[in-house]
Short mmCIF file of N, CA and C in Angstrom, two decimals:
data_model
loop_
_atom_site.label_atom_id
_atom_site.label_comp_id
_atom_site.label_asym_id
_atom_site.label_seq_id
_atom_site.Cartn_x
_atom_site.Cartn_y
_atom_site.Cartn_z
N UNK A 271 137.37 24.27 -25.01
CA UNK A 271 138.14 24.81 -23.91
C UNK A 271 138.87 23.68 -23.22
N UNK A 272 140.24 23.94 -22.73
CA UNK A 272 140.75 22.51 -21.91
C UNK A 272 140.57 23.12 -20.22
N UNK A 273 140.66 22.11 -20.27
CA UNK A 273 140.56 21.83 -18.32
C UNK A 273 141.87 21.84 -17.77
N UNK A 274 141.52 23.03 -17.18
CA UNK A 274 142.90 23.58 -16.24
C UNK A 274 143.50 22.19 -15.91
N UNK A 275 144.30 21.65 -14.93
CA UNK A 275 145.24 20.67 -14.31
C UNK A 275 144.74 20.48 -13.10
N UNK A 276 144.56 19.19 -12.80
CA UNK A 276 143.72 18.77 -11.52
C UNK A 276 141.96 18.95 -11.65
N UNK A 277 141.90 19.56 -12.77
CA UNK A 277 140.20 19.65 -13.07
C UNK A 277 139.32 18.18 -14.07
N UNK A 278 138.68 17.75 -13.66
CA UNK A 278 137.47 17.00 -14.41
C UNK A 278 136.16 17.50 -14.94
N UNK A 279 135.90 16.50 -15.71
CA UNK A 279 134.62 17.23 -16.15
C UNK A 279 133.88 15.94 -15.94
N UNK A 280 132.38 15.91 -15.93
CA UNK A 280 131.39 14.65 -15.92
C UNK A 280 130.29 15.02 -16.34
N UNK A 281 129.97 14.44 -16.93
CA UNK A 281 128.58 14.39 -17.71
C UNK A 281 127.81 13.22 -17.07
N UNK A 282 125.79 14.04 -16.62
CA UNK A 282 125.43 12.88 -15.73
C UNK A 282 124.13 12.99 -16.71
N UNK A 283 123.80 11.67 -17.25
CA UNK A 283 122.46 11.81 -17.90
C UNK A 283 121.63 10.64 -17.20
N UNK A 284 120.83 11.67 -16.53
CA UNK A 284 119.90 11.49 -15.49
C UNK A 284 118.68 10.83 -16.53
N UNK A 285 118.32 9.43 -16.44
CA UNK A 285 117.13 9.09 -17.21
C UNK A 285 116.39 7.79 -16.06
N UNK A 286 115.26 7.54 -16.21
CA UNK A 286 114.33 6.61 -15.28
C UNK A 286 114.50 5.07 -15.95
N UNK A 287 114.69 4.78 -15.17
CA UNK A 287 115.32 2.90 -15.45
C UNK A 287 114.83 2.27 -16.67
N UNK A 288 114.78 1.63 -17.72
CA UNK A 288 114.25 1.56 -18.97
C UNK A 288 112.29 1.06 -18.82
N UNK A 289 112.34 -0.23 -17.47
CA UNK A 289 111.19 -0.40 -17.46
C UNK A 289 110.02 0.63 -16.64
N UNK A 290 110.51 1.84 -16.50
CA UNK A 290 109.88 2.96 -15.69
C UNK A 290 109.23 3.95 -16.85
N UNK A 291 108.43 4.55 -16.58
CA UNK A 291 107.62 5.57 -17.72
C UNK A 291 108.54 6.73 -17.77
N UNK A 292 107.94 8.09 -18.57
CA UNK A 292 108.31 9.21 -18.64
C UNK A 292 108.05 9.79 -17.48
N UNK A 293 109.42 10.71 -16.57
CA UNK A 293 108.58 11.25 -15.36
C UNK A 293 107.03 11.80 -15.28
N UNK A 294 106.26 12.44 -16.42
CA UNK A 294 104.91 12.69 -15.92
C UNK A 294 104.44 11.60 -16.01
N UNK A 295 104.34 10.52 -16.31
CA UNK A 295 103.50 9.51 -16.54
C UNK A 295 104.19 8.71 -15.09
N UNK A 296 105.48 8.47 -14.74
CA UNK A 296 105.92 7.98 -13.18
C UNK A 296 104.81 8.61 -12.55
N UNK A 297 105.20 10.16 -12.31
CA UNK A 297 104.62 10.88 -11.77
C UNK A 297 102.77 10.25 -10.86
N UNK A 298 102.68 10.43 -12.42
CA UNK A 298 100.82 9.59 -12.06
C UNK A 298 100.53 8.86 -11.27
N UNK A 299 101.49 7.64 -11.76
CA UNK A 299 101.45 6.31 -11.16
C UNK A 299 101.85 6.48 -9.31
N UNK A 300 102.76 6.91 -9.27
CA UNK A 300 103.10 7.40 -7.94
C UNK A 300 101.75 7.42 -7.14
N UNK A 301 101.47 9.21 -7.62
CA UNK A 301 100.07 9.77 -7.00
C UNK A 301 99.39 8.64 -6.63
N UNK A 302 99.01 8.01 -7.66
CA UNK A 302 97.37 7.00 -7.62
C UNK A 302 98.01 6.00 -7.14
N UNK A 303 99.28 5.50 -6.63
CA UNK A 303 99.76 3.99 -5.65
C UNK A 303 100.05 5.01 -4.16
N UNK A 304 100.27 5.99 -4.37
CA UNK A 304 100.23 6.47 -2.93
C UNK A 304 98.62 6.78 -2.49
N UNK A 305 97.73 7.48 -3.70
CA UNK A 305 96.67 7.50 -3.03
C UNK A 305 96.05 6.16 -2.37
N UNK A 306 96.00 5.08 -3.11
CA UNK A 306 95.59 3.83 -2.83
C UNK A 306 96.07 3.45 -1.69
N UNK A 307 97.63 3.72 -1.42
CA UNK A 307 97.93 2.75 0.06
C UNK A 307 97.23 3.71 1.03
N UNK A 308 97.39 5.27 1.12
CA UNK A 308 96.59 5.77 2.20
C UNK A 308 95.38 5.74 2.31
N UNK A 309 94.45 5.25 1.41
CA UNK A 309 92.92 4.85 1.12
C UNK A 309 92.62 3.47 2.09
N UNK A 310 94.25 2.73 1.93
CA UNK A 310 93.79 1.20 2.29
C UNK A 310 94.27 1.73 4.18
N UNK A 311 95.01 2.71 4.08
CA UNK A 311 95.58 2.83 5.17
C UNK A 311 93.96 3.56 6.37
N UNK A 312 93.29 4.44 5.70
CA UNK A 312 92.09 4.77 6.35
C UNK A 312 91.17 3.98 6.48
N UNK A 313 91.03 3.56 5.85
CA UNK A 313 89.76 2.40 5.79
C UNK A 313 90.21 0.79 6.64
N UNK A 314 91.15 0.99 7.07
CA UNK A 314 91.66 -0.03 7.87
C UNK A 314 91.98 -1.42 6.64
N UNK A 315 92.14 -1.62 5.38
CA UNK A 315 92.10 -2.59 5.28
C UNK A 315 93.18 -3.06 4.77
N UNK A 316 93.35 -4.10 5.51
CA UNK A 316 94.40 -4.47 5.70
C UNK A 316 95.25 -5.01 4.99
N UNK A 317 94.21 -5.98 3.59
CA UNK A 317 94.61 -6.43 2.47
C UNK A 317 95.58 -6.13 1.65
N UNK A 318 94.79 -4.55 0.90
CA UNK A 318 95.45 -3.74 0.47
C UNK A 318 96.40 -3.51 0.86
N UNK A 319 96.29 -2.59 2.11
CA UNK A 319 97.82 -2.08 2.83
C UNK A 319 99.31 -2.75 3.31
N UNK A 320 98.61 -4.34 3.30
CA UNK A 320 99.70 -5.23 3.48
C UNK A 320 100.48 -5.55 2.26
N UNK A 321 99.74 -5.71 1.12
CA UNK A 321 99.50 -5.91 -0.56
C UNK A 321 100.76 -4.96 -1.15
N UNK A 322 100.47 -3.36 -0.82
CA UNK A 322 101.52 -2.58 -1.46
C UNK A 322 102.83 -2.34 -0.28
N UNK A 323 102.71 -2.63 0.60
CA UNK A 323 104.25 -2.98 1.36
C UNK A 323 105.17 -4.00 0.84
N UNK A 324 106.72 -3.36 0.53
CA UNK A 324 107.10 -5.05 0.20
C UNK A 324 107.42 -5.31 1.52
N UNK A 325 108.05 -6.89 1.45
CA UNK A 325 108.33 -7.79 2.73
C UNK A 325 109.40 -7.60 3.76
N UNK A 326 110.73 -6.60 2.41
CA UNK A 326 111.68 -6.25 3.09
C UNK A 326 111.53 -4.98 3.25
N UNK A 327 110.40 -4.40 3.64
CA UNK A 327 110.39 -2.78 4.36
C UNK A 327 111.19 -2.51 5.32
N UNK A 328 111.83 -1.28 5.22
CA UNK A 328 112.27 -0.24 6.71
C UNK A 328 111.34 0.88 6.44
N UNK A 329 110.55 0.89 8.27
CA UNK A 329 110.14 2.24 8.25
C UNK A 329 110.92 2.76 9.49
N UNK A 330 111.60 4.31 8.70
CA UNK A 330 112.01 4.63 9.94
C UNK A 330 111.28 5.82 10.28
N UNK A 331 110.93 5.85 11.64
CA UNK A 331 109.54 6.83 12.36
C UNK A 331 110.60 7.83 13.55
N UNK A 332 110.34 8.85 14.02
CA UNK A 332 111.08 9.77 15.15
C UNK A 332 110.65 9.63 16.17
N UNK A 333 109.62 9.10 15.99
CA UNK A 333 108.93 8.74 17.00
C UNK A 333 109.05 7.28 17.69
N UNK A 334 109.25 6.26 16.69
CA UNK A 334 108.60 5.08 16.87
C UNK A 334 109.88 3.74 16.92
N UNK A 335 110.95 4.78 16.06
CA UNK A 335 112.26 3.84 15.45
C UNK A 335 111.79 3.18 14.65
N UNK A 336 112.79 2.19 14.54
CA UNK A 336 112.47 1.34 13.10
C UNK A 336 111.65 0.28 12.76
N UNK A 337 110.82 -0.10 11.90
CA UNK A 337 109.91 -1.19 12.00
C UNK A 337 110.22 -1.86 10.70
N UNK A 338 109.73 -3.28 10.65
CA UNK A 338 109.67 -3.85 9.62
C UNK A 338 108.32 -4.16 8.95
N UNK A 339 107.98 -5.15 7.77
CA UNK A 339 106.70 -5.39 7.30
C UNK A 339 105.53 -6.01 8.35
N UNK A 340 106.50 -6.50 8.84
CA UNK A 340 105.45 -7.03 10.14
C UNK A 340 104.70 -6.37 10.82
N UNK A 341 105.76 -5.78 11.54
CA UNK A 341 105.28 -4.87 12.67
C UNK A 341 104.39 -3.49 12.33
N UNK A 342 104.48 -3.02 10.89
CA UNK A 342 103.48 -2.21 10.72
C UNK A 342 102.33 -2.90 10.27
N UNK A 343 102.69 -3.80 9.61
CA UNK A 343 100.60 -4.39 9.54
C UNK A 343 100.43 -4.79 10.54
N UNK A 344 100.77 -5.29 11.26
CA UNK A 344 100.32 -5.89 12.83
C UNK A 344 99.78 -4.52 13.84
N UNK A 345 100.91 -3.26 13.16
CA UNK A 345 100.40 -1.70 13.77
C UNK A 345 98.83 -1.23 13.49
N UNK A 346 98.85 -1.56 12.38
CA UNK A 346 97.42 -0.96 11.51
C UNK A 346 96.42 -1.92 11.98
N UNK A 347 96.38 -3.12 12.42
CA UNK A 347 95.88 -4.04 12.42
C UNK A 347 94.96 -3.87 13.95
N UNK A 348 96.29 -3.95 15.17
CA UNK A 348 95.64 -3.45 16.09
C UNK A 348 95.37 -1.78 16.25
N UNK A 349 95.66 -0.44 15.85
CA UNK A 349 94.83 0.23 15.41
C UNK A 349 93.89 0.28 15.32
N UNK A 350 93.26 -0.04 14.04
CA UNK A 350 92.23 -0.42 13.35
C UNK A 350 91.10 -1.28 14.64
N UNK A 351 91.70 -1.90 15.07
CA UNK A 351 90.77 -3.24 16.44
C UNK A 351 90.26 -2.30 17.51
N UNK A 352 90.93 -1.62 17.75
CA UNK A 352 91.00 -0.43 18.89
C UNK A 352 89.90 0.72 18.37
N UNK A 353 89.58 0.56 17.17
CA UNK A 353 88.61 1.55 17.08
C UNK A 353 88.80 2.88 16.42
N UNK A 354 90.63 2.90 16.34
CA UNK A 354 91.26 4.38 16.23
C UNK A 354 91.16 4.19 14.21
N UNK A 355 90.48 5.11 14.61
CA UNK A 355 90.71 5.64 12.77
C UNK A 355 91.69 7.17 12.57
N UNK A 356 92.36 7.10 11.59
CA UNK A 356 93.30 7.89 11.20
C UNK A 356 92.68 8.45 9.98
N UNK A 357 92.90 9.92 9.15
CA UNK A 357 93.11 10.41 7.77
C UNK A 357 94.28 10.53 7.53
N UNK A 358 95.00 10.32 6.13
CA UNK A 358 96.25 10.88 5.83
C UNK A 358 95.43 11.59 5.00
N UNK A 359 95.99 13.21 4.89
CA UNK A 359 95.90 13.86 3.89
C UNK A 359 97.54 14.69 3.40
N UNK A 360 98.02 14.50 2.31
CA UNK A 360 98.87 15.11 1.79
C UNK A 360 98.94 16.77 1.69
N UNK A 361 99.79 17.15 2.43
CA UNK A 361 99.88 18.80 2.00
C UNK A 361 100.27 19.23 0.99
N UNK A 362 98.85 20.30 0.53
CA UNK A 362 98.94 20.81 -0.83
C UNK A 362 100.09 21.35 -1.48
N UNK A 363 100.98 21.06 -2.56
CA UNK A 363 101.76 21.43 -3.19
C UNK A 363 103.06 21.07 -2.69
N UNK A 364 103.09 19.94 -1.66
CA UNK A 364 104.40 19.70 -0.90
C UNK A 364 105.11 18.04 -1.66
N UNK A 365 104.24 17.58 -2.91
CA UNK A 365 105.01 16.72 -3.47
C UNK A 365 105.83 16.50 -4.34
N UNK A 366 107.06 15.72 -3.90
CA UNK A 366 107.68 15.69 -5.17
C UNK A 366 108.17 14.06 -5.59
N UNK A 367 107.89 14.06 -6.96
CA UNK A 367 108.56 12.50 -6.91
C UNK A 367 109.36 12.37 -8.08
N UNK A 368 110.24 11.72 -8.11
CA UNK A 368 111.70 11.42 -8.78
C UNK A 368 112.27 10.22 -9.04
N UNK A 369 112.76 9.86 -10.44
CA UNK A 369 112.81 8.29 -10.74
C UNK A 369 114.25 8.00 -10.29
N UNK A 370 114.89 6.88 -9.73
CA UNK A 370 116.09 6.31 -9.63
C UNK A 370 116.32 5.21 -10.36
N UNK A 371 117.36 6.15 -11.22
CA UNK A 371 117.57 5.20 -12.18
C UNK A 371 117.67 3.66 -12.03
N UNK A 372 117.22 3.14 -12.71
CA UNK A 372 117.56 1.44 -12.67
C UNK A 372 116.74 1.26 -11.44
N UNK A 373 116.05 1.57 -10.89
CA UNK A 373 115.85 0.82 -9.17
C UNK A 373 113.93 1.06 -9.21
N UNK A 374 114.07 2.06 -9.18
CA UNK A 374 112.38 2.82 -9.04
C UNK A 374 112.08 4.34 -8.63
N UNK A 375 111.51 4.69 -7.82
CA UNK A 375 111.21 6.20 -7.62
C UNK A 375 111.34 6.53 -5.92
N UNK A 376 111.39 7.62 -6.01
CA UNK A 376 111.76 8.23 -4.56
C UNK A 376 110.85 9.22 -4.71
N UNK A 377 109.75 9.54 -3.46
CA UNK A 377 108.71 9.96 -3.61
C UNK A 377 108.62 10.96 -1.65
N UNK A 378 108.78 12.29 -1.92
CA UNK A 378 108.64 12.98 -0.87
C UNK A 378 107.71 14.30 -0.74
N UNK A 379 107.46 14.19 0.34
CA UNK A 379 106.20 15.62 0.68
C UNK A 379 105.66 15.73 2.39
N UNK A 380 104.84 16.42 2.60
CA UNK A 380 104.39 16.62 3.42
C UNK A 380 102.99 16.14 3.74
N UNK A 381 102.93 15.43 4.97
CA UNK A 381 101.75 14.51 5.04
C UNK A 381 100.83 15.12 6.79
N UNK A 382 99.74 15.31 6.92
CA UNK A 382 99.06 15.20 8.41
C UNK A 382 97.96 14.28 8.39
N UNK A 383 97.77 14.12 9.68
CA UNK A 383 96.91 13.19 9.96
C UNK A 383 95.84 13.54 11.01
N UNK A 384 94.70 13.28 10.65
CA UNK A 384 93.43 13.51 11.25
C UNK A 384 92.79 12.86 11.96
N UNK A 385 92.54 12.52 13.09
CA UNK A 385 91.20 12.03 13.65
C UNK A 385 89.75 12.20 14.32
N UNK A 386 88.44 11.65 13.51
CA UNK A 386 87.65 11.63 13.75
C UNK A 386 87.23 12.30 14.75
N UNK A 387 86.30 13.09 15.12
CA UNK A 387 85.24 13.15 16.45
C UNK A 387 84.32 13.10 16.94
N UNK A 388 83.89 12.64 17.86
CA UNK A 388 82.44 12.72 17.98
C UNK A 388 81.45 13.47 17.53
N UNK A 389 81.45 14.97 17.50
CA UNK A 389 80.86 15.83 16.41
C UNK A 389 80.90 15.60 15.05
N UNK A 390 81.97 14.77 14.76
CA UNK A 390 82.06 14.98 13.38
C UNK A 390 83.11 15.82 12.86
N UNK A 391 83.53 16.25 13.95
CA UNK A 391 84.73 17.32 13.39
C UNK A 391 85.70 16.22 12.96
N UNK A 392 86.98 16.85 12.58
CA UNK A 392 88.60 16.60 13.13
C UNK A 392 89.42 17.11 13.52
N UNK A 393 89.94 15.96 14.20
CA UNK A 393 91.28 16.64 14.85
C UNK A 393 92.69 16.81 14.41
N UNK A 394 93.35 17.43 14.27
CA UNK A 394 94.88 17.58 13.45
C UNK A 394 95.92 16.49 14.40
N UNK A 395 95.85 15.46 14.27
CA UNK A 395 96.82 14.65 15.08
C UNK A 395 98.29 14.87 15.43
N UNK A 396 98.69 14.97 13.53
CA UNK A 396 100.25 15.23 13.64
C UNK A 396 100.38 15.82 12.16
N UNK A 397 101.43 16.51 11.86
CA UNK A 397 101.68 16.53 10.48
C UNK A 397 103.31 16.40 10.33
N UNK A 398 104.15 15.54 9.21
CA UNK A 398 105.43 15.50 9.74
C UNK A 398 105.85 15.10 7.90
N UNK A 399 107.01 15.25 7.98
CA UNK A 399 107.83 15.21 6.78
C UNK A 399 107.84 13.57 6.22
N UNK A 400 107.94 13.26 4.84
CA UNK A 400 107.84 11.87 4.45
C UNK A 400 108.97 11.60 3.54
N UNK A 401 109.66 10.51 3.29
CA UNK A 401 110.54 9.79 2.01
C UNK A 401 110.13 8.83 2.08
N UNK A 402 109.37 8.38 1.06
CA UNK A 402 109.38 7.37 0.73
C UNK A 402 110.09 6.22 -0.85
N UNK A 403 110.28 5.12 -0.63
CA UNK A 403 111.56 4.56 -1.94
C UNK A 403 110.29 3.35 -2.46
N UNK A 404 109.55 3.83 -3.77
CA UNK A 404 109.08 2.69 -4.15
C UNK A 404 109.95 2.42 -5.44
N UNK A 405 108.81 0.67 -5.70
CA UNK A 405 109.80 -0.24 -6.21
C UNK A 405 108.70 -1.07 -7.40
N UNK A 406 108.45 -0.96 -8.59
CA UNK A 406 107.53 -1.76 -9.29
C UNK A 406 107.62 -3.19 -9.15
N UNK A 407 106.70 -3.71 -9.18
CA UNK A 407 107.06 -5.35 -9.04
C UNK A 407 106.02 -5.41 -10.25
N UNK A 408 106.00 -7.08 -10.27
CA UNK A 408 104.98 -7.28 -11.31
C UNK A 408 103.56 -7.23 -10.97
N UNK A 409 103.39 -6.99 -9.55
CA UNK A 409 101.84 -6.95 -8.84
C UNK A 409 101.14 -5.44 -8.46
N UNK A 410 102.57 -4.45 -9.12
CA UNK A 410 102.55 -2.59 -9.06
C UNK A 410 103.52 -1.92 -8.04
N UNK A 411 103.35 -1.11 -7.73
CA UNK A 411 104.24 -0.67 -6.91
C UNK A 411 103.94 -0.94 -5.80
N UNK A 412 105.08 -0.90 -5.05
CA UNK A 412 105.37 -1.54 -3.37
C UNK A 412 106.32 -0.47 -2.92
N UNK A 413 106.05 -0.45 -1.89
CA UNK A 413 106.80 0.30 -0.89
C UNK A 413 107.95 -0.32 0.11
N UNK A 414 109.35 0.05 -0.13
CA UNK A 414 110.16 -0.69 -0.28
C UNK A 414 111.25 0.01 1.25
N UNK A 415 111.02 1.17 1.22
CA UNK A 415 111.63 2.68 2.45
C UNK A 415 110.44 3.21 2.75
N UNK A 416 110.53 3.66 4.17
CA UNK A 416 109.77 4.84 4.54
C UNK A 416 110.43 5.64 5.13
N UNK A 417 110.91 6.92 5.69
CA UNK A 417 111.36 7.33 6.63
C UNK A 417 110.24 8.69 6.78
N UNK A 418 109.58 8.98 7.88
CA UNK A 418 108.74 9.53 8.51
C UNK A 418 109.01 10.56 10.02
N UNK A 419 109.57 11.83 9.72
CA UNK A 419 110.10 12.76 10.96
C UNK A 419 109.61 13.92 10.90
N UNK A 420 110.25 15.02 11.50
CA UNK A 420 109.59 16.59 11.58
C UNK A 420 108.20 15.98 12.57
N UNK A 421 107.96 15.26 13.04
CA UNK A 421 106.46 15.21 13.35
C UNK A 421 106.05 16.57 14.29
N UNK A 422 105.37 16.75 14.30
CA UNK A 422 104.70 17.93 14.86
C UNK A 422 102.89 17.91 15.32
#
């Protein structure tokens, strides 16, 4: 068929950067580097959580504006000193993650957060919308974007 006049055509072949897996196998990796940073992120430690941030992070928060690598481990840090413990738990069926080509993955869903109580209960703190832009290095994935809104 030809293309009317003033019309284009484009062909986009969407594939994950050569050193990136097959999306289910991205996929995985994702899960289990996101589970890990929010593992390091509850447990306060700081190692970890500093470990999978890279150096040139933006997080941008609705709450909070923008921060860099610093200022969120230094966040978690005093947090953590203060006594305040947090849960992230991911809302069920709200993830999705997606490779960019050549670069790494873009990874979004729905996240709330819990705190502790004296009973033992918890409390529903906040629950709010997530993007996050990771980035493989040779030490695994790092977290490279955050942007964090909808909070509620």
């Amino acid at each position: 068929a030809s293309a009317s006049p003033g019309a284009f055509h484009a062909e986009v072949n969407v594939q994950p950067a050569p050193e990136l897996a097959p999306h289910p196998v991205l996929e995985r990796e994702i899960i289990e580097a996101d589970s890990k940073f929010f593992e390091a992120f509850d447990a306060c430690d700081l190692k970890q959580y500093s470990a999978m941030l890279d150096e040139n992070l933006e997080f941008y928060q609705d709450r909070t504006g923008k921060t860099d690598y610093a200022q969120n481990v230094k966040a978690l840090e005093n947090r953590c000193a203060e006594g305040i413990r947090l849960r992230r738990e991911l809302v069920k069926d709200s993830l999705v993650v997606n490779p960019v080509p050549g670069y790494g993955v873009i990874e979004a869903g729905t996240q709330s957060f819990y705190a502790p109580q004296k009973d033992g209960s918890e409390h529903l703190e906040a629950t709010a919308k997530f993007v996050e832009i990771w980035r493989k290095s040779e030490t695994g994935w790092k977290l490279l974007r955050i942007i964090s809104y909808d909070h509620r």
